[in-house]
Amino acid sequence: MTSSPAQEDGRPDDATPPPEFFGEADLRLDAIDRVHDPDPAEFVRDYVRKRRPAVITGLMDSWPAMERWGFDYFRKFFGDMDIHANIQDLDGKLILGQVGGFRPMKFEKLLDEIENNEEPRTAHYLRAYPVHRMIEHYPDLEEDYELPELVPNWADIRFPAETSGTTRNPLKQAGLKLAKTFLNRGSDKPASRSTVSSRVAAVMFVGSKGTVTPFHSDGMQTAAYLCQVVGRKRCYFVSPDQHAKLYPRAFRRQFGMAQVDYRKPNLQKQPLFRDVVVEETVLHPGETLYVPSGYWHAIESMDASISYSHQIVNEDNALGWLTCIPERYLAQLYFKSQGGLRAVTGAKDWDDWA
Ligand SMILES: O=C(O)CCC(=O)C(=O)O
Ligand SMILES: [Fe+2]
């Protein structure tokens, strides 16, 4: 496995983010390892177990999607689908609270907005749309991409879940066994791509230049692949040990949303943000981002963009995933008592937040 700094031709065009972002925080540009076609065991040892993010190159080289996916293709096969687009006003306003403003429209209308982009301060985003629904609409979509198999994924029911046997703690052993029972009983029947996609929570992101996903860590402590097909995305990371500096909302482990608006931090109200270390990288078409369990990330599209993402649960994060199940019920009760999830987070439902 090779580990190298950004591609020679990558960085210069990728420019630096506006200096006012992050206030006084320590922003480290181009700080994420890039690994080409890694050996799976080495990747698990160096990134999954250490919970380090990475940009993986080479995983998507055989994807027909790299040639096919674009706005014309999506218009042709998905234009008549009813979707909800997240509309973001980027003009100096706080971005928090703008993640949940969804407007119903046809997919083709969203694509028109993205392509014409007449009002560049307004971004349109199809956020985390379930891929299995797209496959049901246009079954050939499943020919366009491969499900990454780099790290074990117990949510991927094509393969039986396996533990390494290194855990001696009987409580942990029992927890892992229980998680496996929920996630994966090992399928001897072939599962359709649509079923597998739904089990791994595969989602699509299609949006204009400028969309922002503010700092969050993925719900239920899942890790994720973010596979970039069209356009570039600027990605910021904050390690889990620094979570207090982002002022997480209640139920951090299971529904991690930061209260700091990193594009306009309020250092009077949130002084710890001053000391946060933020790692940045730019994800290019054909590159896959590995987001570890519990890692905080914020993502901005630098161009009109299409990305595919799915969740990962395995021995590394299965206990976290399992213990989030009861927490999820408590969190739902809490949000209900506060006037509903939308009142607290702006999100329409749990699945708005990938
Ligand atoms: O690309 C985005 O806007 C968000 C992606 C994300 O947060 C994820 O895949 O976990
Ligand atoms: Fe995420």
mmCIF file of C-alpha atoms and ligand atoms in Angstrom:
data_model
loop_
_atom_site.group_PDB
_atom_site.id
_atom_site.type_symbol
_atom_site.label_atom_id
_atom_site.label_comp_id
_atom_site.label_asym_id
_atom_site.label_seq_id
_atom_site.Cartn_x
_atom_site.Cartn_y
_atom_site.Cartn_z
ATOM 1 C CA MET A 1 0.000 0.000 0.000
ATOM 2 C CA THR A 2 1.347 3.396 -0.870
ATOM 3 C CA SER A 3 0.615 6.557 1.013
ATOM 4 C CA SER A 4 1.296 9.823 -0.671
ATOM 5 C CA PRO A 5 0.446 13.495 -0.422
ATOM 6 C CA ALA A 6 -2.206 14.939 -2.737
ATOM 7 C CA GLN A 7 -1.852 14.166 -6.414
ATOM 8 C CA GLU A 8 0.616 16.474 -8.094
ATOM 9 C CA ASP A 9 -2.077 18.086 -10.161
ATOM 10 C CA GLY A 10 -4.700 17.963 -7.400
ATOM 11 C CA ARG A 11 -3.898 20.740 -5.007
ATOM 12 C CA PRO A 12 -3.079 23.864 -7.027
ATOM 13 C CA ASP A 13 -6.501 23.997 -8.667
ATOM 14 C CA ASP A 14 -8.229 23.192 -5.433
ATOM 15 C CA ALA A 15 -7.421 26.612 -3.932
ATOM 16 C CA THR A 16 -7.629 27.255 -0.207
ATOM 17 C CA PRO A 17 -10.874 27.774 1.695
ATOM 18 C CA PRO A 18 -11.846 31.348 2.620
ATOM 19 C CA PRO A 19 -9.660 32.414 5.577
ATOM 20 C CA GLU A 20 -12.566 33.639 7.695
ATOM 21 C CA PHE A 21 -13.874 30.106 7.992
ATOM 22 C CA PHE A 22 -13.051 28.487 11.314
ATOM 23 C CA GLY A 23 -12.111 31.738 13.054
ATOM 24 C CA GLU A 24 -8.892 31.058 14.939
ATOM 25 C CA ALA A 25 -8.977 27.273 14.677
ATOM 26 C CA ASP A 26 -5.930 25.330 13.494
ATOM 27 C CA LEU A 27 -6.833 24.421 9.918
ATOM 28 C CA ARG A 28 -4.488 21.871 8.332
ATOM 29 C CA LEU A 29 -4.836 21.746 4.578
ATOM 30 C CA ASP A 30 -4.370 18.547 2.632
ATOM 31 C CA ALA A 31 -3.986 16.616 5.874
ATOM 32 C CA ILE A 32 -5.663 13.315 4.977
ATOM 33 C CA ASP A 33 -3.651 10.297 3.733
ATOM 34 C CA ARG A 34 -4.249 9.176 0.174
ATOM 35 C CA VAL A 35 -3.855 5.467 -0.448
ATOM 36 C CA HIS A 36 -3.934 3.767 -3.822
ATOM 37 C CA ASP A 37 -5.637 0.393 -4.191
ATOM 38 C CA PRO A 38 -4.800 -0.628 -0.618
ATOM 39 C CA ASP A 39 -4.378 -4.147 0.665
ATOM 40 C CA PRO A 40 -7.566 -4.817 2.706
ATOM 41 C CA ALA A 41 -5.790 -6.188 5.805
ATOM 42 C CA GLU A 42 -3.375 -3.247 5.859
ATOM 43 C CA PHE A 43 -6.214 -0.792 5.400
ATOM 44 C CA VAL A 44 -8.119 -2.312 8.327
ATOM 45 C CA ARG A 45 -4.985 -2.147 10.492
ATOM 46 C CA ASP A 46 -3.944 1.396 9.537
ATOM 47 C CA TYR A 47 -7.290 3.188 9.139
ATOM 48 C CA VAL A 48 -10.289 1.179 10.387
ATOM 49 C CA ARG A 49 -8.760 0.099 13.716
ATOM 50 C CA LYS A 50 -7.039 3.465 14.236
ATOM 51 C CA ARG A 51 -10.170 5.309 13.148
ATOM 52 C CA ARG A 52 -8.282 7.492 10.707
ATOM 53 C CA PRO A 53 -10.000 8.939 7.626
ATOM 54 C CA ALA A 54 -8.428 8.268 4.223
ATOM 55 C CA VAL A 55 -8.903 9.087 0.571
ATOM 56 C CA ILE A 56 -8.740 5.852 -1.424
ATOM 57 C CA THR A 57 -7.881 5.972 -5.104
ATOM 58 C CA GLY A 58 -8.410 3.113 -7.543
ATOM 59 C CA LEU A 59 -11.578 1.656 -5.960
ATOM 60 C CA MET A 60 -13.878 3.141 -8.588
ATOM 61 C CA ASP A 61 -11.722 2.628 -11.678
ATOM 62 C CA SER A 62 -13.965 -0.092 -13.086
ATOM 63 C CA TRP A 63 -17.244 1.734 -12.404
ATOM 64 C CA PRO A 64 -19.212 2.457 -15.606
ATOM 65 C CA ALA A 65 -20.749 5.285 -13.542
ATOM 66 C CA MET A 66 -17.537 7.252 -14.075
ATOM 67 C CA GLU A 67 -18.493 7.517 -17.748
ATOM 68 C CA ARG A 68 -22.274 7.399 -17.479
ATOM 69 C CA TRP A 69 -23.383 9.394 -14.468
ATOM 70 C CA GLY A 70 -24.042 13.010 -15.251
ATOM 71 C CA PHE A 71 -26.964 15.398 -15.338
ATOM 72 C CA ASP A 72 -28.214 14.227 -18.762
ATOM 73 C CA TYR A 73 -28.176 10.585 -17.664
ATOM 74 C CA PHE A 74 -30.044 11.329 -14.441
ATOM 75 C CA ARG A 75 -32.561 13.468 -16.354
ATOM 76 C CA LYS A 76 -33.179 10.662 -18.837
ATOM 77 C CA PHE A 77 -33.745 7.876 -16.307
ATOM 78 C CA PHE A 78 -34.888 9.652 -13.139
ATOM 79 C CA GLY A 79 -36.299 12.982 -14.389
ATOM 80 C CA ASP A 80 -39.892 12.080 -13.615
ATOM 81 C CA MET A 81 -39.228 10.921 -10.040
ATOM 82 C CA ASP A 82 -40.712 12.917 -7.160
ATOM 83 C CA ILE A 83 -37.992 14.021 -4.776
ATOM 84 C CA HIS A 84 -37.434 16.551 -1.984
ATOM 85 C CA ALA A 85 -34.608 19.020 -2.579
ATOM 86 C CA ASN A 86 -32.806 20.772 0.244
ATOM 87 C CA ILE A 87 -32.454 24.440 -0.681
ATOM 88 C CA GLN A 88 -29.638 26.341 0.999
ATOM 89 C CA ASP A 89 -29.206 30.088 1.134
ATOM 90 C CA LEU A 90 -25.437 30.485 1.255
ATOM 91 C CA ASP A 91 -25.391 34.270 1.419
ATOM 92 C CA GLY A 92 -23.731 34.960 4.721
ATOM 93 C CA LYS A 93 -26.502 33.296 6.691
ATOM 94 C CA LEU A 94 -25.851 30.599 9.222
ATOM 95 C CA ILE A 95 -25.888 27.225 7.543
ATOM 96 C CA LEU A 96 -27.174 25.365 10.593
ATOM 97 C CA GLY A 97 -30.927 25.037 10.444
ATOM 98 C CA GLN A 98 -30.749 25.044 6.650
ATOM 99 C CA VAL A 99 -30.195 21.359 6.306
ATOM 100 C CA GLY A 100 -33.823 20.458 6.741
ATOM 101 C CA GLY A 101 -35.614 22.875 4.389
ATOM 102 C CA PHE A 102 -36.925 20.436 1.836
ATOM 103 C CA ARG A 103 -39.075 21.339 -1.152
ATOM 104 C CA PRO A 104 -40.942 18.721 -3.196
ATOM 105 C CA MET A 105 -40.108 18.742 -6.913
ATOM 106 C CA LYS A 106 -39.450 16.483 -9.875
ATOM 107 C CA PHE A 107 -35.887 15.258 -10.223
ATOM 108 C CA GLU A 108 -35.642 17.051 -13.589
ATOM 109 C CA LYS A 109 -36.458 20.398 -11.949
ATOM 110 C CA LEU A 110 -33.614 19.857 -9.483
ATOM 111 C CA LEU A 111 -31.273 19.078 -12.389
ATOM 112 C CA ASP A 112 -32.383 22.270 -14.180
ATOM 113 C CA GLU A 113 -31.602 24.301 -11.060
ATOM 114 C CA ILE A 114 -28.197 22.634 -10.705
ATOM 115 C CA GLU A 115 -27.226 23.066 -14.345
ATOM 116 C CA ASN A 116 -28.531 26.581 -14.858
ATOM 117 C CA ASN A 117 -27.394 27.754 -11.438
ATOM 118 C CA GLU A 118 -28.617 31.272 -12.127
ATOM 119 C CA GLU A 119 -28.550 32.234 -8.479
ATOM 120 C CA PRO A 120 -25.165 30.995 -7.253
ATOM 121 C CA ARG A 121 -25.899 31.929 -3.646
ATOM 122 C CA THR A 122 -28.735 29.412 -3.603
ATOM 123 C CA ALA A 123 -27.744 25.760 -3.627
ATOM 124 C CA HIS A 124 -30.060 22.860 -4.424
ATOM 125 C CA TYR A 125 -29.291 19.479 -2.931
ATOM 126 C CA LEU A 126 -30.788 16.038 -3.210
ATOM 127 C CA ARG A 127 -29.416 14.837 0.070
ATOM 128 C CA ALA A 128 -28.980 11.160 0.876
ATOM 129 C CA TYR A 129 -31.602 9.797 -1.529
ATOM 130 C CA PRO A 130 -32.023 6.016 -1.065
ATOM 131 C CA VAL A 131 -30.338 4.162 -3.935
ATOM 132 C CA HIS A 132 -32.688 1.181 -3.688
ATOM 133 C CA ARG A 133 -35.565 3.471 -4.695
ATOM 134 C CA MET A 134 -33.543 4.616 -7.713
ATOM 135 C CA ILE A 135 -32.854 0.972 -8.655
ATOM 136 C CA GLU A 136 -36.564 0.177 -8.393
ATOM 137 C CA HIS A 137 -37.205 3.075 -10.794
ATOM 138 C CA TYR A 138 -34.420 2.139 -13.219
ATOM 139 C CA PRO A 139 -33.030 -1.365 -12.558
ATOM 140 C CA ASP A 140 -30.002 -0.978 -14.866
ATOM 141 C CA LEU A 141 -28.544 1.541 -12.422
ATOM 142 C CA GLU A 142 -27.092 -1.388 -10.519
ATOM 143 C CA GLU A 143 -24.779 -2.172 -13.431
ATOM 144 C CA ASP A 144 -23.096 1.189 -13.043
ATOM 145 C CA TYR A 145 -21.131 0.698 -9.846
ATOM 146 C CA GLU A 146 -19.599 -1.856 -7.515
ATOM 147 C CA LEU A 147 -20.296 -2.018 -3.804
ATOM 148 C CA PRO A 148 -16.860 -1.396 -2.280
ATOM 149 C CA GLU A 149 -15.621 -4.526 -0.486
ATOM 150 C CA LEU A 150 -12.437 -3.107 0.974
ATOM 151 C CA VAL A 151 -13.367 -3.521 4.626
ATOM 152 C CA PRO A 152 -15.699 -6.103 6.212
ATOM 153 C CA ASN A 153 -19.277 -4.815 6.336
ATOM 154 C CA TRP A 154 -21.812 -6.749 8.380
ATOM 155 C CA ALA A 155 -24.616 -4.712 6.819
ATOM 156 C CA ASP A 156 -23.667 -6.208 3.441
ATOM 157 C CA ILE A 157 -25.690 -9.410 3.613
ATOM 158 C CA ARG A 158 -23.923 -10.961 0.642
ATOM 159 C CA PHE A 159 -21.184 -12.030 3.045
ATOM 160 C CA PRO A 160 -21.534 -13.685 6.458
ATOM 161 C CA ALA A 161 -20.377 -11.438 9.300
ATOM 162 C CA GLU A 162 -17.158 -12.599 10.908
ATOM 163 C CA THR A 163 -15.323 -11.679 14.075
ATOM 164 C CA SER A 164 -11.564 -12.032 14.371
ATOM 165 C CA GLY A 165 -11.756 -13.926 17.666
ATOM 166 C CA THR A 166 -9.289 -11.563 19.339
ATOM 167 C CA THR A 167 -11.829 -10.276 21.873
ATOM 168 C CA ARG A 168 -11.504 -12.183 25.153
ATOM 169 C CA ASN A 169 -14.028 -10.079 27.084
ATOM 170 C CA PRO A 170 -17.202 -12.240 27.307
ATOM 171 C CA LEU A 171 -19.473 -9.176 27.443
ATOM 172 C CA LYS A 172 -17.962 -7.847 24.212
ATOM 173 C CA GLN A 173 -18.215 -11.275 22.615
ATOM 174 C CA ALA A 174 -21.905 -11.410 23.518
ATOM 175 C CA GLY A 175 -22.443 -7.865 22.189
ATOM 176 C CA LEU A 176 -20.746 -8.671 18.872
ATOM 177 C CA LYS A 177 -22.830 -11.813 18.540
ATOM 178 C CA LEU A 178 -26.012 -9.849 19.169
ATOM 179 C CA ALA A 179 -25.018 -7.172 16.634
ATOM 180 C CA LYS A 180 -24.345 -9.878 14.049
ATOM 181 C CA THR A 181 -27.782 -11.362 14.706
ATOM 182 C CA PHE A 182 -29.424 -8.007 14.008
ATOM 183 C CA LEU A 183 -27.305 -7.149 11.002
ATOM 184 C CA ASN A 184 -26.447 -10.303 9.173
ATOM 185 C CA ARG A 185 -27.371 -13.926 9.523
ATOM 186 C CA GLY A 186 -25.206 -14.843 6.549
ATOM 187 C CA SER A 187 -27.274 -15.256 3.450
ATOM 188 C CA ASP A 188 -27.204 -18.462 1.450
ATOM 189 C CA LYS A 189 -29.720 -17.038 -1.008
ATOM 190 C CA PRO A 190 -28.459 -14.471 -3.501
ATOM 191 C CA ALA A 191 -29.713 -11.031 -2.435
ATOM 192 C CA SER A 192 -30.765 -8.486 -5.040
ATOM 193 C CA ARG A 193 -28.730 -5.308 -5.418
ATOM 194 C CA SER A 194 -31.790 -3.356 -4.309
ATOM 195 C CA THR A 195 -32.033 -5.355 -1.052
ATOM 196 C CA VAL A 196 -28.311 -5.082 -0.370
ATOM 197 C CA SER A 197 -28.421 -1.340 -1.095
ATOM 198 C CA SER A 198 -31.196 -0.878 1.397
ATOM 199 C CA ARG A 199 -29.335 -2.926 4.066
ATOM 200 C CA VAL A 200 -26.134 -0.889 3.709
ATOM 201 C CA ALA A 201 -28.208 2.329 3.556
ATOM 202 C CA ALA A 202 -26.787 3.303 0.164
ATOM 203 C CA VAL A 203 -27.650 6.900 -0.688
ATOM 204 C CA MET A 204 -27.050 9.363 -3.505
ATOM 205 C CA PHE A 205 -26.143 13.052 -3.200
ATOM 206 C CA VAL A 206 -26.834 15.255 -6.235
ATOM 207 C CA GLY A 207 -26.358 18.993 -5.902
ATOM 208 C CA SER A 208 -25.170 22.373 -7.088
ATOM 209 C CA LYS A 209 -21.808 23.919 -6.507
ATOM 210 C CA GLY A 210 -21.741 25.317 -2.993
ATOM 211 C CA THR A 211 -23.901 22.845 -1.031
ATOM 212 C CA VAL A 212 -22.848 22.536 2.581
ATOM 213 C CA THR A 213 -23.206 19.644 5.001
ATOM 214 C CA PRO A 214 -22.195 21.065 8.393
ATOM 215 C CA PHE A 215 -20.191 19.174 11.020
ATOM 216 C CA HIS A 216 -21.772 15.943 12.150
ATOM 217 C CA SER A 217 -20.739 12.399 12.903
ATOM 218 C CA ASP A 218 -22.823 9.698 11.267
ATOM 219 C CA GLY A 219 -25.751 8.352 13.272
ATOM 220 C CA MET A 220 -25.564 4.939 14.961
ATOM 221 C CA GLN A 221 -21.738 5.163 14.940
ATOM 222 C CA THR A 222 -21.539 3.821 11.411
ATOM 223 C CA ALA A 223 -18.470 4.358 9.240
ATOM 224 C CA ALA A 224 -18.990 5.259 5.575
ATOM 225 C CA TYR A 225 -17.620 5.282 2.079
ATOM 226 C CA LEU A 226 -18.261 8.481 0.151
ATOM 227 C CA CYS A 227 -17.625 7.705 -3.519
ATOM 228 C CA GLN A 228 -17.224 10.819 -5.653
ATOM 229 C CA VAL A 229 -18.394 10.502 -9.252
ATOM 230 C CA VAL A 230 -18.909 14.043 -10.577
ATOM 231 C CA GLY A 231 -17.317 17.292 -9.292
ATOM 232 C CA ARG A 232 -15.081 17.923 -6.275
ATOM 233 C CA LYS A 233 -15.951 18.151 -2.607
ATOM 234 C CA ARG A 234 -13.973 19.894 0.104
ATOM 235 C CA CYS A 235 -14.028 17.778 3.252
ATOM 236 C CA TYR A 236 -13.180 18.909 6.779
ATOM 237 C CA PHE A 237 -12.554 16.544 9.688
ATOM 238 C CA VAL A 238 -12.451 16.838 13.457
ATOM 239 C CA SER A 239 -11.283 13.789 15.452
ATOM 240 C CA PRO A 240 -13.738 12.220 17.929
ATOM 241 C CA ASP A 241 -11.572 13.125 20.942
ATOM 242 C CA GLN A 242 -12.235 16.805 20.177
ATOM 243 C CA HIS A 243 -16.021 16.510 20.134
ATOM 244 C CA ALA A 244 -16.545 18.991 23.003
ATOM 245 C CA LYS A 245 -15.028 21.747 20.838
ATOM 246 C CA LEU A 246 -17.887 21.371 18.348
ATOM 247 C CA TYR A 247 -20.589 21.661 21.037
ATOM 248 C CA PRO A 248 -22.556 18.581 20.021
ATOM 249 C CA ARG A 249 -26.292 18.515 20.429
ATOM 250 C CA ALA A 250 -27.869 15.995 22.779
ATOM 251 C CA PHE A 251 -27.374 12.321 21.907
ATOM 252 C CA ARG A 252 -24.012 12.925 20.273
ATOM 253 C CA ARG A 253 -23.158 9.255 19.656
ATOM 254 C CA GLN A 254 -26.293 8.484 17.852
ATOM 255 C CA PHE A 255 -27.243 11.685 16.131
ATOM 256 C CA GLY A 256 -24.086 13.750 16.103
ATOM 257 C CA MET A 257 -24.711 17.321 15.074
ATOM 258 C CA ALA A 258 -22.448 20.201 16.017
ATOM 259 C CA GLN A 259 -23.944 23.450 17.268
ATOM 260 C CA VAL A 260 -20.948 25.438 16.029
ATOM 261 C CA ASP A 261 -21.511 26.952 12.612
ATOM 262 C CA TYR A 262 -17.959 26.555 11.323
ATOM 263 C CA ARG A 263 -18.424 29.174 8.618
ATOM 264 C CA LYS A 264 -19.444 31.748 11.236
ATOM 265 C CA PRO A 265 -18.266 30.486 14.627
ATOM 266 C CA ASN A 266 -19.512 32.394 17.646
ATOM 267 C CA LEU A 267 -16.416 32.301 19.839
ATOM 268 C CA GLN A 268 -18.112 34.134 22.699
ATOM 269 C CA LYS A 269 -20.714 31.418 22.952
ATOM 270 C CA GLN A 270 -18.516 28.538 21.870
ATOM 271 C CA PRO A 271 -14.966 29.432 22.981
ATOM 272 C CA LEU A 272 -13.576 25.882 22.805
ATOM 273 C CA PHE A 273 -13.868 26.009 19.020
ATOM 274 C CA ARG A 274 -10.846 28.352 19.077
ATOM 275 C CA ASP A 275 -8.611 25.372 19.881
ATOM 276 C CA VAL A 276 -10.002 22.825 17.463
ATOM 277 C CA VAL A 277 -7.672 21.122 14.974
ATOM 278 C CA VAL A 278 -9.406 20.700 11.603
ATOM 279 C CA GLU A 279 -7.982 18.457 8.872
ATOM 280 C CA GLU A 280 -8.954 19.241 5.295
ATOM 281 C CA THR A 281 -8.789 17.448 1.984
ATOM 282 C CA VAL A 282 -10.356 17.714 -1.474
ATOM 283 C CA LEU A 283 -12.154 14.672 -2.860
ATOM 284 C CA HIS A 284 -11.947 14.382 -6.666
ATOM 285 C CA PRO A 285 -14.027 12.335 -9.133
ATOM 286 C CA GLY A 286 -13.008 8.684 -8.903
ATOM 287 C CA GLU A 287 -11.876 8.991 -5.288
ATOM 288 C CA THR A 288 -13.513 7.345 -2.277
ATOM 289 C CA LEU A 289 -13.464 8.890 1.161
ATOM 290 C CA TYR A 290 -13.368 6.533 4.125
ATOM 291 C CA VAL A 291 -15.119 8.221 7.074
ATOM 292 C CA PRO A 292 -14.391 6.329 10.322
ATOM 293 C CA SER A 293 -16.979 5.635 13.002
ATOM 294 C CA GLY A 294 -17.567 8.648 15.229
ATOM 295 C CA TYR A 295 -15.399 11.019 13.163
ATOM 296 C CA TRP A 296 -16.831 14.520 12.681
ATOM 297 C CA HIS A 297 -17.007 15.739 9.107
ATOM 298 C CA ALA A 298 -18.317 18.706 7.136
ATOM 299 C CA ILE A 299 -18.563 18.667 3.357
ATOM 300 C CA GLU A 300 -18.866 21.428 0.752
ATOM 301 C CA SER A 301 -19.279 20.877 -2.936
ATOM 302 C CA MET A 302 -16.772 22.847 -5.015
ATOM 303 C CA ASP A 303 -18.566 22.015 -8.275
ATOM 304 C CA ALA A 304 -21.948 20.620 -9.269
ATOM 305 C CA SER A 305 -21.621 17.172 -7.804
ATOM 306 C CA ILE A 306 -22.828 13.565 -7.743
ATOM 307 C CA SER A 307 -21.741 11.227 -4.936
ATOM 308 C CA TYR A 308 -22.683 7.751 -3.777
ATOM 309 C CA SER A 309 -22.344 6.742 -0.144
ATOM 310 C CA HIS A 310 -23.029 3.734 2.041
ATOM 311 C CA GLN A 311 -22.628 2.726 5.656
ATOM 312 C CA ILE A 312 -20.211 0.261 7.208
ATOM 313 C CA VAL A 313 -20.652 -1.727 10.424
ATOM 314 C CA ASN A 314 -18.132 -4.359 11.466
ATOM 315 C CA GLU A 315 -16.187 -5.579 14.478
ATOM 316 C CA ASP A 316 -14.676 -2.118 14.933
ATOM 317 C CA ASN A 317 -17.934 -0.228 15.527
ATOM 318 C CA ALA A 318 -20.607 -2.914 16.063
ATOM 319 C CA LEU A 319 -20.755 -2.408 19.829
ATOM 320 C CA GLY A 320 -21.199 1.346 19.325
ATOM 321 C CA TRP A 321 -23.912 0.617 16.774
ATOM 322 C CA LEU A 322 -25.656 -1.792 19.155
ATOM 323 C CA THR A 323 -25.643 0.552 22.139
ATOM 324 C CA CYS A 324 -27.098 3.304 19.940
ATOM 325 C CA ILE A 325 -30.309 1.317 19.445
ATOM 326 C CA PRO A 326 -31.809 2.065 22.903
ATOM 327 C CA GLU A 327 -30.351 5.576 22.730
ATOM 328 C CA ARG A 328 -32.212 6.180 19.507
ATOM 329 C CA TYR A 329 -35.531 5.585 21.257
ATOM 330 C CA LEU A 330 -34.568 7.924 24.083
ATOM 331 C CA ALA A 331 -33.452 10.548 21.570
ATOM 332 C CA GLN A 332 -36.744 10.286 19.725
ATOM 333 C CA LEU A 333 -38.620 10.859 22.988
ATOM 334 C CA TYR A 334 -36.359 13.808 23.787
ATOM 335 C CA PHE A 335 -36.848 15.453 20.401
ATOM 336 C CA LYS A 336 -40.601 14.886 20.652
ATOM 337 C CA SER A 337 -40.618 16.666 24.022
ATOM 338 C CA GLN A 338 -38.799 19.609 22.402
ATOM 339 C CA GLY A 339 -41.449 20.115 19.743
ATOM 340 C CA GLY A 340 -40.198 17.578 17.216
ATOM 341 C CA LEU A 341 -36.972 16.893 15.418
ATOM 342 C CA ARG A 342 -37.515 19.689 12.928
ATOM 343 C CA ALA A 343 -37.827 22.265 15.700
ATOM 344 C CA VAL A 344 -34.491 21.223 17.175
ATOM 345 C CA THR A 345 -32.368 20.373 14.164
ATOM 346 C CA GLY A 346 -34.212 21.560 11.098
ATOM 347 C CA ALA A 347 -34.254 17.978 9.808
ATOM 348 C CA LYS A 348 -37.456 16.434 8.514
ATOM 349 C CA ASP A 349 -36.826 12.961 9.829
ATOM 350 C CA TRP A 350 -33.979 10.780 11.028
ATOM 351 C CA ASP A 351 -32.972 9.826 7.560
ATOM 352 C CA ASP A 352 -32.442 13.429 6.502
ATOM 353 C CA TRP A 353 -29.132 13.269 8.191
ATOM 354 C CA ALA A 354 -26.632 10.959 6.555
HETATM 355 O O1 LIG B 1 -21.483 14.874 0.841
HETATM 356 C C1 LIG B 1 -22.206 15.358 1.716
HETATM 357 O O2 LIG B 1 -22.789 16.447 1.589
HETATM 358 C C2 LIG B 1 -22.367 14.626 3.022
HETATM 359 C C3 LIG B 1 -21.824 13.225 2.988
HETATM 360 C C4 LIG B 1 -21.768 12.594 4.337
HETATM 361 O O3 LIG B 1 -21.859 13.221 5.358
HETATM 362 C C5 LIG B 1 -21.577 11.141 4.447
HETATM 363 O O4 LIG B 1 -21.469 10.444 3.423
HETATM 364 O O5 LIG B 1 -21.528 10.648 5.590
HETATM 365 FE FE FE B 2 -21.866 11.992 7.126
#
